[in-house]
Amino acid sequence: MLNPSGRDALLLYDLALVMFVGALVLWLLVGGLFVYVTRINPREMSRGLAEGLIVGGGVLFPVVLLGGLLVYSLPLMQAPREADEGMRVHITAEQWWWRVDYELPDGSRVTSANELRLPVGQRTGLVLKAHRVIHAFWVPALGGKADMIPGRETYLSFLPESAGVYRGQCAEFCGASHALMAFETVVMEPEDFEAWLAAEARDATPPQTQEATRGAQVFAREGCGSCHTVRGTQAVGQVGPDLTHMGSRVSLGAGILGVEPSDFADWIAHTETLKPEVAMPSYDHLSPDDLTALAAYLGGLE
Ligand SMILES: [Cu+2]
């Protein structure tokens, strides 16, 4: 929040700064007055001066100051509405991860999860939904916060101003693993973004190594595809995140792990320890060989 990188975050940063400096000046004024009347000049005051202080400093001054701050800050509180320019991304909050759907100009959708990619310098509209319980969407470096409410759509839009990776976090308590519900926002140059989106729209890359091929077999044997989709394969589950391009993401498990092979193995074997009450069982019965093979398969889904 203190390092804004989007147009909307910049407005909020300015507002926070004005409020903070305003509060600091007020505090110094009141403190100074207190020191003056108790230490520097502790004489009895004339009735006129005392009444003047109370009416002026206690009524007029706060009314003018708070009124001014209100007039300054009200225009910043725009009603949340659907963005009228740019691409749209539909984001649904699950317990405890994010479904992410890019809506292309021709109406088709590209499904991803647990990561948001945006082109720099363009406004992108976000259509926010929630499954089951309330969550809140927050990427402090890019803009404000918005509630995500079951049965309703809320809106937010971002205009990122520099490329980079910005962390997002669920900001409304949503159950046991609320604090483990994060994601990364990757802001890219427009041509890089277009290339990424085109790649994301394609079906999964078939396994390239023997290890990965074995991983695909373990994936099928263990029934992972009943909850996960890997486009272009038999896996079409909708319960968990789409894994079609898992290998090109920057984090695992909604922002809680990296994407090294050891992270994949760790996640699959200890899901329930890493994320209490998670809707994916721990596969702690798998052999280290099976876990390595799964990691090779998932890491290769670029
Ligand atoms: Cu949440």
JSON list of N, CA and C and ligand atoms in Angstrom, two decimals, residues 96 135 170 172 174 178 181, ligand 1:
[
{"chain": "A", "resi": 96, "resn": "TRP", "atom": "N", "xyz": [-9.77, -22.44, -0.29]},
{"chain": "A", "resi": 96, "resn": "TRP", "atom": "CA", "xyz": [-9.17, -21.13, -0.11]},
{"chain": "A", "resi": 96, "resn": "TRP", "atom": "C", "xyz": [-8.27, -20.87, -1.29]},
{"chain": "A", "resi": 135, "resn": "HIS", "atom": "N", "xyz": [-15.54, -13.35, 0.94]},
{"chain": "A", "resi": 135, "resn": "HIS", "atom": "CA", "xyz": [-14.10, -13.11, 0.91]},
{"chain": "A", "resi": 135, "resn": "HIS", "atom": "C", "xyz": [-13.91, -11.64, 0.53]},
{"chain": "A", "resi": 170, "resn": "CYS", "atom": "N", "xyz": [-6.56, -12.47, 0.36]},
{"chain": "A", "resi": 170, "resn": "CYS", "atom": "CA", "xyz": [-7.95, -12.41, 0.78]},
{"chain": "A", "resi": 170, "resn": "CYS", "atom": "C", "xyz": [-8.00, -11.57, 2.04]},
{"chain": "A", "resi": 172, "resn": "GLU", "atom": "N", "xyz": [-10.87, -10.79, 3.98]},
{"chain": "A", "resi": 172, "resn": "GLU", "atom": "CA", "xyz": [-12.08, -10.91, 4.80]},
{"chain": "A", "resi": 172, "resn": "GLU", "atom": "C", "xyz": [-12.07, -12.33, 5.34]},
{"chain": "A", "resi": 174, "resn": "CYS", "atom": "N", "xyz": [-12.54, -15.92, 6.07]},
{"chain": "A", "resi": 174, "resn": "CYS", "atom": "CA", "xyz": [-13.38, -16.82, 5.30]},
{"chain": "A", "resi": 174, "resn": "CYS", "atom": "C", "xyz": [-13.21, -18.26, 5.74]},
{"chain": "A", "resi": 178, "resn": "HIS", "atom": "N", "xyz": [-8.04, -18.90, 5.94]},
{"chain": "A", "resi": 178, "resn": "HIS", "atom": "CA", "xyz": [-8.16, -17.56, 5.35]},
{"chain": "A", "resi": 178, "resn": "HIS", "atom": "C", "xyz": [-6.79, -16.90, 5.11]},
{"chain": "A", "resi": 181, "resn": "MET", "atom": "N", "xyz": [-4.72, -17.73, 1.87]},
{"chain": "A", "resi": 181, "resn": "MET", "atom": "CA", "xyz": [-5.41, -17.51, 0.61]},
{"chain": "A", "resi": 181, "resn": "MET", "atom": "C", "xyz": [-4.86, -16.24, -0.03]},
{"chain": "B", "resi": 1, "resn": "CU", "atom": "CU", "xyz": [-10.97, -15.82, 1.48]}
]
